[in-house]
Tab-separated table of C-alpha atoms in Angstrom:
chain	number	residue	atom	x	y	z
A	1231	UNK	CA	114.943	-8.626	91.968
A	1232	UNK	CA	111.655	-7.727	93.647
A	1233	UNK	CA	109.222	-7.214	90.593
A	1234	UNK	CA	105.901	-4.788	90.530
A	1235	UNK	CA	103.621	-8.251	91.128
A	1236	UNK	CA	105.327	-9.506	93.501
A	1237	UNK	CA	103.956	-6.420	95.478
A	1238	UNK	CA	100.937	-5.053	96.909
A	1239	UNK	CA	100.750	-1.540	98.022
A	1240	UNK	CA	98.392	0.391	100.401
A	1241	UNK	CA	100.447	3.544	100.800
A	1242	UNK	CA	98.122	6.640	102.006
A	1243	UNK	CA	99.959	8.985	98.454
A	1244	UNK	CA	101.557	9.027	96.397
A	1245	UNK	CA	99.421	5.690	95.906
A	1246	UNK	CA	99.596	3.190	93.486
A	1247	UNK	CA	98.926	3.216	89.928
A	1248	UNK	CA	97.215	1.213	87.291
A	1249	UNK	CA	100.034	-1.083	86.024
A	1250	UNK	CA	99.228	-0.488	81.947
A	1251	UNK	CA	99.494	3.053	82.504
A	1252	UNK	CA	102.947	3.018	83.864
A	1253	UNK	CA	103.539	0.942	81.487
A	1254	UNK	CA	102.074	3.019	78.588
A	1255	UNK	CA	104.212	6.538	80.452
A	1256	UNK	CA	107.587	4.838	80.505
A	1257	UNK	CA	106.638	5.462	76.043
A	1258	UNK	CA	105.426	8.211	75.891
A	1259	UNK	CA	108.185	9.811	78.329
A	1260	UNK	CA	110.950	8.587	74.493
A	1261	UNK	CA	108.002	9.419	72.196
A	1262	UNK	CA	104.781	10.472	72.205
A	1263	UNK	CA	102.448	9.672	69.442
A	1264	UNK	CA	105.491	8.751	66.878
A	1265	UNK	CA	106.577	12.601	67.144
A	1266	UNK	CA	110.280	11.523	67.935
A	1267	UNK	CA	109.647	13.630	71.437
A	1268	UNK	CA	108.297	12.708	74.512
A	1269	UNK	CA	105.707	14.101	76.554
A	1270	UNK	CA	107.414	16.175	79.508
A	1271	UNK	CA	109.091	18.045	76.183
A	1272	UNK	CA	106.321	19.002	74.378
A	1273	UNK	CA	104.414	22.792	74.798
A	1274	UNK	CA	101.397	22.914	76.843
A	1275	UNK	CA	100.118	24.744	74.737
A	1276	UNK	CA	100.884	22.338	71.946
A	1277	UNK	CA	97.619	20.800	69.549
A	1278	UNK	CA	98.993	17.077	71.007
A	1279	UNK	CA	98.902	18.927	74.909
A	1280	UNK	CA	94.570	20.652	74.083
A	1281	UNK	CA	93.476	17.758	73.310
A	1282	UNK	CA	95.234	15.418	76.659
A	1283	UNK	CA	93.249	18.143	78.090
A	1284	UNK	CA	89.618	17.600	76.427
A	1285	UNK	CA	89.810	13.654	76.810
A	1286	UNK	CA	90.533	13.723	79.760
A	1287	UNK	CA	88.378	16.497	81.217
A	1288	UNK	CA	85.564	13.851	79.214
A	1289	UNK	CA	86.582	11.133	80.903
A	1290	UNK	CA	86.276	12.970	84.393
A	1291	UNK	CA	82.870	14.609	82.904
A	1292	UNK	CA	81.767	10.649	81.768
A	1293	UNK	CA	82.301	8.640	85.428
A	1294	UNK	CA	80.782	11.999	87.566
A	1295	UNK	CA	78.120	13.050	85.284
A	1296	UNK	CA	79.220	16.486	85.736
A	1297	UNK	CA	76.619	18.587	84.808
A	1298	UNK	CA	77.215	21.207	81.840
A	1299	UNK	CA	76.771	23.814	83.856
A	1300	UNK	CA	80.025	22.491	85.871
A	1301	UNK	CA	84.113	23.837	84.773
A	1302	UNK	CA	86.777	21.253	84.843
A	1303	UNK	CA	90.325	23.188	86.055
A	1304	UNK	CA	94.108	21.703	86.288
A	1305	UNK	CA	95.957	23.138	88.838
A	1306	UNK	CA	99.089	22.815	90.522
A	1307	UNK	CA	98.835	23.995	93.885
A	1308	UNK	CA	97.848	20.545	95.085
A	1309	UNK	CA	95.099	19.857	97.726
A	1310	UNK	CA	96.218	21.874	99.760
A	1311	UNK	CA	96.871	24.518	97.556
A	1312	UNK	CA	92.842	23.975	97.243
A	1313	UNK	CA	92.612	25.637	100.786
A	1314	UNK	CA	93.665	29.099	100.123
A	1315	UNK	CA	92.078	29.268	96.627
A	1316	UNK	CA	88.514	28.789	97.688
A	1317	UNK	CA	89.104	31.377	100.445
A	1318	UNK	CA	90.665	33.889	98.148
A	1319	UNK	CA	88.072	32.639	95.297
A	1320	UNK	CA	84.822	32.324	97.348
A	1321	UNK	CA	85.647	35.496	99.903
A	1322	UNK	CA	85.768	38.294	96.559
A	1323	UNK	CA	82.633	36.978	94.984
A	1324	UNK	CA	80.997	37.597	98.990
A	1325	UNK	CA	82.342	40.496	99.436
A	1326	UNK	CA	81.565	42.089	95.695
A	1327	UNK	CA	78.202	40.651	96.275
A	1328	UNK	CA	77.629	43.148	99.351
A	1329	UNK	CA	78.976	45.475	97.695
A	1330	UNK	CA	77.239	45.737	94.557
A	1331	UNK	CA	73.896	46.116	97.176
A	1332	UNK	CA	75.754	48.991	99.425
A	1333	UNK	CA	76.548	50.596	96.138
A	1334	UNK	CA	72.812	50.867	95.143
A	1335	UNK	CA	71.625	51.978	98.160
A	1336	UNK	CA	74.369	54.936	98.664
A	1337	UNK	CA	75.314	55.859	95.219
A	1338	UNK	CA	78.207	56.785	93.980
A	1339	UNK	CA	79.584	57.779	97.228
A	1340	UNK	CA	82.750	55.181	97.240
A	1341	UNK	CA	83.264	56.438	100.658
A	1342	UNK	CA	80.933	55.586	102.372
A	1343	UNK	CA	80.589	51.996	100.150
A	1344	UNK	CA	83.652	51.016	101.843
A	1345	UNK	CA	82.412	52.346	105.468
A	1346	UNK	CA	79.108	51.030	105.027
A	1347	UNK	CA	81.164	47.622	103.911
A	1348	UNK	CA	83.751	47.417	105.791
A	1349	UNK	CA	80.923	47.038	108.781
A	1350	UNK	CA	79.089	44.219	106.992
A	1351	UNK	CA	82.832	42.184	106.251
A	1352	UNK	CA	83.289	42.894	110.135
A	1353	UNK	CA	80.108	41.552	111.593
A	1354	UNK	CA	78.836	39.105	109.123
A	1355	UNK	CA	81.653	37.933	106.651
A	1356	UNK	CA	81.738	34.091	107.534
A	1357	UNK	CA	83.438	30.782	106.751
A	1358	UNK	CA	81.808	27.956	108.274
A	1359	UNK	CA	84.277	24.348	108.510
A	1360	UNK	CA	82.998	20.233	110.004
A	1361	UNK	CA	86.362	19.795	111.302
A	1362	UNK	CA	86.799	15.856	111.490
A	1363	UNK	CA	89.804	15.339	110.471
A	1364	UNK	CA	93.930	16.310	110.725
A	1365	UNK	CA	93.000	18.226	106.896
A	1366	UNK	CA	90.010	19.552	107.405
A	1367	UNK	CA	92.072	21.233	110.840
A	1368	UNK	CA	94.529	22.747	108.313
A	1369	UNK	CA	91.837	24.221	106.183
A	1370	UNK	CA	90.617	25.770	108.620
A	1371	UNK	CA	93.886	27.345	109.948
A	1372	UNK	CA	94.907	28.508	106.715
A	1373	UNK	CA	91.577	30.415	106.213
A	1374	UNK	CA	91.844	31.561	109.820
A	1375	UNK	CA	95.454	32.562	108.713
A	1376	UNK	CA	94.185	34.452	106.011
A	1377	UNK	CA	91.364	36.287	106.560
A	1378	UNK	CA	91.313	36.652	110.576
A	1379	UNK	CA	89.874	33.557	113.345
A	1380	UNK	CA	86.807	35.449	114.419
A	1381	UNK	CA	85.944	35.085	110.136
A	1382	UNK	CA	85.900	31.014	110.443
A	1383	UNK	CA	82.882	29.171	112.406
A	1384	UNK	CA	83.944	25.841	113.300
A	1385	UNK	CA	80.835	24.697	112.891
A	1386	UNK	CA	81.802	20.887	114.005
A	1387	UNK	CA	85.058	20.351	116.065
A	1388	UNK	CA	84.448	15.975	116.190
A	1389	UNK	CA	87.298	15.449	118.589
A	1390	UNK	CA	85.030	17.829	121.098
A	1391	UNK	CA	82.805	14.215	121.004
A	1392	UNK	CA	85.656	11.774	121.167
A	1393	UNK	CA	87.662	12.793	123.999
A	1394	UNK	CA	89.818	15.040	122.103
A	1395	UNK	CA	90.788	12.379	118.863
A	1396	UNK	CA	88.813	12.383	115.226
A	1397	UNK	CA	88.184	8.756	114.713
A	1398	UNK	CA	84.033	10.005	114.322
A	1399	UNK	CA	81.652	12.626	112.901
A	1400	UNK	CA	79.183	13.721	115.253
A	1401	UNK	CA	75.193	13.966	114.442
A	1402	UNK	CA	74.141	16.610	112.741
A	1403	UNK	CA	71.720	18.262	114.579
A	1404	UNK	CA	74.240	18.907	116.802
A	1405	UNK	CA	76.516	21.058	114.407
A	1406	UNK	CA	76.923	24.824	114.545
A	1407	UNK	CA	76.743	26.177	110.929
A	1408	UNK	CA	75.999	29.830	110.788
A	1409	UNK	CA	72.223	30.381	110.391
A	1410	UNK	CA	70.718	30.667	107.062
A	1411	UNK	CA	68.368	33.158	108.437
A	1412	UNK	CA	71.114	35.448	108.601
A	1413	UNK	CA	72.343	35.809	105.887
A	1414	UNK	CA	74.710	31.867	106.231
A	1415	UNK	CA	78.538	31.785	105.861
A	1416	UNK	CA	79.833	32.473	102.531
A	1417	UNK	CA	80.690	28.783	102.153
A	1418	UNK	CA	80.473	25.700	103.538
A	1419	UNK	CA	83.693	23.626	103.680
A	1420	UNK	CA	84.477	20.068	104.632
A	1421	UNK	CA	86.831	17.352	103.715
A	1422	UNK	CA	84.992	14.310	102.737
A	1423	UNK	CA	87.640	11.531	103.657
A	1424	UNK	CA	90.058	12.191	105.448
A	1425	UNK	CA	93.319	10.280	105.158
A	1426	UNK	CA	95.321	10.585	107.934
A	1427	UNK	CA	92.485	9.453	110.231
A	1428	UNK	CA	90.296	7.069	108.436
A	1429	UNK	CA	87.790	9.179	108.346
A	1430	UNK	CA	84.947	9.288	105.962
A	1431	UNK	CA	81.038	11.568	105.322
A	1432	UNK	CA	79.449	8.343	104.710
A	1433	UNK	CA	76.683	10.507	102.288
A	1434	UNK	CA	76.541	14.182	101.876
A	1435	UNK	CA	75.041	16.286	104.560
A	1436	UNK	CA	71.313	16.575	104.828
A	1437	UNK	CA	71.708	20.184	106.645
A	1438	UNK	CA	73.438	21.090	103.118
A	1439	UNK	CA	71.112	20.932	101.308
A	1440	UNK	CA	67.544	23.021	100.216
A	1441	UNK	CA	67.365	25.785	98.005
A	1442	UNK	CA	69.118	28.645	100.986
A	1443	UNK	CA	71.123	26.116	100.508
A	1444	UNK	CA	74.878	27.669	101.530
A	1445	UNK	CA	77.867	26.997	98.625
A	1446	UNK	CA	79.046	23.627	99.679
A	1447	UNK	CA	82.906	23.576	98.762
A	1448	UNK	CA	84.370	19.522	99.549
A	1449	UNK	CA	87.971	18.424	100.079
A	1450	UNK	CA	88.021	15.233	98.062
A	1451	UNK	CA	91.509	14.495	97.228
A	1452	UNK	CA	91.543	10.666	98.511
A	1453	UNK	CA	88.556	9.394	97.694
A	1454	UNK	CA	87.766	11.022	94.161
A	1455	UNK	CA	86.510	8.379	91.421
A	1456	UNK	CA	85.304	5.952	94.358
A	1457	UNK	CA	82.161	6.265	94.250
A	1458	UNK	CA	78.996	8.353	92.840
A	1459	UNK	CA	78.374	12.114	93.731
A	1460	UNK	CA	75.736	14.344	93.255
A	1461	UNK	CA	78.329	17.044	91.576
A	1462	UNK	CA	75.348	19.619	91.586
A	1463	UNK	CA	74.682	19.480	95.473
A	1464	UNK	CA	78.391	21.435	95.747
A	1465	UNK	CA	79.327	24.618	94.667
A	1466	UNK	CA	83.100	23.342	94.424
A	1467	UNK	CA	84.677	20.166	94.520
A	1468	UNK	CA	88.899	20.199	95.127
A	1469	UNK	CA	91.778	17.889	95.154
A	1470	UNK	CA	95.330	16.401	94.383
A	1471	UNK	CA	95.617	13.254	91.422
A	1472	UNK	CA	97.768	11.542	93.962
A	1473	UNK	CA	95.124	9.053	95.596
A	1474	UNK	CA	93.353	7.088	92.323
A	1475	UNK	CA	93.968	9.265	90.447
A	1476	UNK	CA	96.949	9.929	88.575
A	1477	UNK	CA	100.555	10.971	89.985
A	1478	UNK	CA	101.782	14.251	92.252
A	1479	UNK	CA	101.234	17.359	90.338
A	1480	UNK	CA	98.024	18.363	89.508
A	1481	UNK	CA	95.163	19.548	91.666
A	1482	UNK	CA	91.783	19.498	89.616
A	1483	UNK	CA	88.972	21.899	90.520
A	1484	UNK	CA	85.048	21.031	89.760
A	1485	UNK	CA	83.329	24.513	90.046
A	1486	UNK	CA	79.832	25.236	89.103
A	1487	UNK	CA	80.289	27.916	85.688
A	1488	UNK	CA	78.278	30.094	88.133
A	1489	UNK	CA	81.013	31.227	90.298
A	1490	UNK	CA	82.914	32.214	87.291
A	1491	UNK	CA	82.107	35.607	85.326
A	1492	UNK	CA	80.233	37.095	83.793
A	1493	UNK	CA	77.694	35.210	86.113
A	1494	UNK	CA	80.113	35.870	89.858
A	1495	UNK	CA	81.563	39.307	89.686
A	1496	UNK	CA	84.756	39.331	91.701
A	1497	UNK	CA	85.715	42.230	94.714
A	1498	UNK	CA	88.696	44.512	92.923
A	1499	UNK	CA	92.234	43.889	94.841
A	1500	UNK	CA	91.995	47.553	95.414
A	1501	UNK	CA	88.146	46.971	97.833
A	1502	UNK	CA	89.968	43.365	99.107
A	1503	UNK	CA	92.945	45.794	100.425
A	1504	UNK	CA	91.346	47.944	101.490
A	1505	UNK	CA	88.832	45.733	103.634
A	1506	UNK	CA	92.827	43.650	105.094
A	1507	UNK	CA	91.088	40.729	103.308
A	1508	UNK	CA	93.381	38.571	100.949
A	1509	UNK	CA	94.580	39.356	96.968
A	1510	UNK	CA	95.239	36.156	96.585
A	1511	UNK	CA	97.854	35.135	93.634
A	1512	UNK	CA	96.869	34.754	89.764
A	1513	UNK	CA	98.268	31.386	89.658
A	1514	UNK	CA	95.230	30.809	91.775
A	1515	UNK	CA	92.100	32.756	90.492
A	1516	UNK	CA	89.047	30.587	89.050
A	1517	UNK	CA	88.935	32.922	86.827
A	1518	UNK	CA	91.974	33.257	85.153
A	1519	UNK	CA	92.420	29.623	84.936
A	1520	UNK	CA	89.206	28.822	83.494
A	1521	UNK	CA	89.665	31.609	80.875
A	1522	UNK	CA	92.908	30.775	80.179
A	1523	UNK	CA	91.634	26.322	80.349
A	1524	UNK	CA	94.551	25.784	82.540
A	1525	UNK	CA	96.620	27.131	80.834
A	1526	UNK	CA	97.778	30.092	81.658
A	1527	UNK	CA	101.046	29.198	82.910
A	1528	UNK	CA	103.074	25.669	82.119
A	1529	UNK	CA	100.671	22.906	82.793
A	1530	UNK	CA	102.498	19.522	83.728
A	1531	UNK	CA	100.862	17.690	80.612
A	1532	UNK	CA	102.258	14.700	81.459
A	1533	UNK	CA	100.417	14.693	85.035
A	1534	UNK	CA	96.901	15.233	83.614
A	1535	UNK	CA	98.022	12.896	80.434
A	1536	UNK	CA	98.570	9.581	83.933
A	1537	UNK	CA	95.006	11.377	84.862
A	1538	UNK	CA	93.193	10.863	82.163
A	1539	UNK	CA	94.379	7.077	81.699
A	1540	UNK	CA	93.798	6.500	84.494
A	1541	UNK	CA	89.773	8.010	84.272
A	1542	UNK	CA	89.716	7.110	80.552
A	1543	UNK	CA	90.997	3.302	82.027
A	1544	UNK	CA	87.851	3.148	84.428
A	1545	UNK	CA	85.389	4.542	81.471
A	1546	UNK	CA	86.215	1.399	79.193
A	1547	UNK	CA	85.909	-0.657	81.861
A	1548	UNK	CA	82.599	-0.238	83.996
A	1549	UNK	CA	80.888	1.195	80.762
A	1550	UNK	CA	77.139	2.378	81.348
A	1551	UNK	CA	78.124	1.938	85.468
A	1552	UNK	CA	79.992	5.077	85.371
A	1553	UNK	CA	81.720	5.104	88.629
A	1554	UNK	CA	79.562	3.057	89.821
A	1555	UNK	CA	81.534	0.063	88.858
A	1556	UNK	CA	85.060	1.194	90.978
A	1557	UNK	CA	82.160	2.393	93.582
A	1558	UNK	CA	80.959	-1.627	93.799
A	1559	UNK	CA	84.548	-3.019	93.828
A	1560	UNK	CA	85.859	-0.214	96.257
A	1561	UNK	CA	82.746	-0.914	98.803
A	1562	UNK	CA	83.456	-5.206	98.755
A	1563	UNK	CA	87.618	-4.275	99.384
A	1564	UNK	CA	86.819	-2.402	101.906
A	1565	UNK	CA	83.823	-4.449	103.257
A	1566	UNK	CA	86.184	-7.969	103.251
A	1567	UNK	CA	88.798	-5.653	105.644
A	1568	UNK	CA	86.993	-4.070	108.125
A	1569	UNK	CA	84.894	-7.967	107.942
A	1570	UNK	CA	88.734	-9.452	109.294
A	1571	UNK	CA	89.378	-6.809	111.637
A	1572	UNK	CA	86.437	-7.194	113.313
A	1573	UNK	CA	86.478	-10.727	113.736
A	1574	UNK	CA	89.516	-10.221	115.606
A	1575	UNK	CA	88.469	-7.797	118.998
A	1576	UNK	CA	91.768	-8.360	121.362
A	1577	UNK	CA	93.851	-7.880	118.882
A	1578	UNK	CA	92.575	-5.084	115.927
A	1579	UNK	CA	91.499	-2.315	117.169
A	1580	UNK	CA	89.510	-0.221	113.881
A	1581	UNK	CA	90.543	4.061	115.662
A	1582	UNK	CA	86.668	5.822	113.733
A	1583	UNK	CA	83.900	4.721	114.932
A	1584	UNK	CA	81.539	2.190	112.363
A	1585	UNK	CA	79.400	4.820	111.851
A	1586	UNK	CA	82.633	7.285	110.249
A	1587	UNK	CA	84.328	4.228	108.705
A	1588	UNK	CA	86.575	5.174	105.612
A	1589	UNK	CA	86.311	3.389	101.988
A	1590	UNK	CA	89.747	4.517	101.242
A	1591	UNK	CA	91.690	4.798	104.685
A	1592	UNK	CA	91.368	1.433	107.309
A	1593	UNK	CA	93.015	3.103	109.926
A	1594	UNK	CA	93.461	0.414	113.500
A	1595	UNK	CA	96.113	-0.953	115.409
A	1596	UNK	CA	97.315	-4.040	116.596
A	1597	UNK	CA	97.503	-5.098	120.239
A	1598	UNK	CA	96.188	-1.555	121.772
A	1599	UNK	CA	99.120	0.036	119.489
A	1600	UNK	CA	101.779	-1.725	121.697
A	1601	UNK	CA	104.710	-0.340	119.393
A	1602	UNK	CA	106.774	-3.256	119.182
A	1603	UNK	CA	103.693	-5.438	118.258
A	1604	UNK	CA	103.399	-3.244	115.920
A	1605	UNK	CA	106.233	-2.725	114.217
A	1606	UNK	CA	106.573	-6.267	114.459
A	1607	UNK	CA	103.456	-7.138	112.489
A	1608	UNK	CA	104.587	-4.312	109.971
A	1609	UNK	CA	107.985	-6.689	109.188
A	1610	UNK	CA	105.397	-9.732	108.799
A	1611	UNK	CA	103.248	-7.549	106.445
A	1612	UNK	CA	106.395	-6.848	104.274
A	1613	UNK	CA	107.381	-10.410	104.252
A	1614	UNK	CA	104.444	-11.520	102.856
A	1615	UNK	CA	104.483	-8.062	100.039
A	1616	UNK	CA	102.431	-6.083	101.721
A	1617	UNK	CA	103.719	-2.752	101.570
A	1618	UNK	CA	102.977	1.037	102.842
A	1619	UNK	CA	100.823	0.132	105.908
A	1620	UNK	CA	102.654	1.701	108.341
A	1621	UNK	CA	99.840	4.543	109.830
A	1622	UNK	CA	100.797	8.432	109.280
A	1623	UNK	CA	103.719	9.523	111.606
A	1624	UNK	CA	101.337	12.033	114.022
A	1625	UNK	CA	98.829	8.609	114.657
A	1626	UNK	CA	100.610	5.756	114.221
A	1627	UNK	CA	99.272	2.766	113.992
A	1628	UNK	CA	98.087	1.042	111.182
A	1629	UNK	CA	96.749	2.229	107.681
A	1630	UNK	CA	95.884	0.595	104.724
A	1631	UNK	CA	94.438	2.442	102.260
A	1632	UNK	CA	92.032	1.218	99.601
A	1633	UNK	CA	92.714	2.757	96.415
A	1634	UNK	CA	91.482	2.159	93.287
A	1635	UNK	CA	94.752	0.717	91.659
A	1636	UNK	CA	95.031	-1.697	95.049
A	1637	UNK	CA	93.259	-4.326	93.369
A	1638	UNK	CA	91.197	-7.115	94.557
A	1639	UNK	CA	93.682	-10.041	95.197
A	1640	UNK	CA	95.490	-7.711	97.399
A	1641	UNK	CA	93.119	-6.401	99.580
A	1642	UNK	CA	92.417	-10.421	99.453
A	1643	UNK	CA	96.038	-11.196	100.272
A	1644	UNK	CA	95.561	-8.331	103.227
A	1645	UNK	CA	93.023	-10.748	104.596
A	1646	UNK	CA	94.999	-13.613	105.015
A	1647	UNK	CA	97.581	-11.508	107.042
A	1648	UNK	CA	95.205	-9.758	109.005
A	1649	UNK	CA	94.271	-14.166	109.270
A	1650	UNK	CA	97.286	-15.647	109.761
A	1651	UNK	CA	99.216	-12.856	112.624
A	1652	UNK	CA	95.305	-13.168	114.451
A	1653	UNK	CA	95.844	-16.883	114.923
A	1654	UNK	CA	99.166	-16.611	115.838
A	1655	UNK	CA	98.797	-13.595	118.112
């Protein structure tokens, strides 16, 4: 029998969870807080569930120093659902702002308002996407599916400067963002860390800052709670939980309260239909989810509890350093692995450019991508208890996902194997 302590799992998601959290989970599944029933069985509207929600929010707010003018939502659509929900909600806000401005000019003539609004939407609605990997590409494609390709501005397609493949982030001077003087885009989207392609933004883009900065949306599914984040620079941060935060089942959204009523008004369903724009499902509607404390429909409280335990553990472990403590550990683990790969250029080739290397998903090829040798590399790793190293099916190769629950000892064992394999190759 293989014990949990015998293996180190580097899978990209669902990813490993802290053993202590899983041990606690096995207990609360049977009997939560001495109630005689398990956590999956209690009502999502019970006092216990509300306490779990509050504690999880507080742990996340503490770790990331989330400002008071932001809200935290728990949704069930995963990171992929975030591709859609951001479009539904922020386009609706943009449309309503334009409608209100036109109504001020023409008064109560609804037909004239709609006529002018159609023209404004047709000519001015733009959603900017920085496409640097497989997930941001999927996000841009979902936006085009929902609102039409003419309204989606791919301001960056990293493949164009990298021989048709992802693996770099072009200089900001080469980005073609919608000009702010022309009203700017409804929002700018980017994926902070590309799980498939091993690309991570080293920092917040300077071109998205400033007093007239656009609304910025970031998908942080695979690098959530792994480094410091200036939340105030983002309108919306979202991500699925199944990488660093918890098990599959919830997505977390951090958004400015100013994007919620009464500060922001949303276009009516009638107006959106008249403009041939999509009306989003109620479970992806930020105002509805926020108003109901993420409990509009049945929230998987067990999944929230797991996420809360993971984050509370980080709060306890790192104290005043907060997420900076985990960032130090993540950086050190990735440094050890990359330095070892770079030491053997005849055996290993790191896929992304050095300036865009992900700390979370370390993608590389063995012997130039030779299929048989990569298969042998993976088999050798498995014998050492190093699991989950196979690259994504769309790109192949090797991928070591360096999430928070991967211990430093696990990273060092991987480094030892990389050394041994290279010297025997």
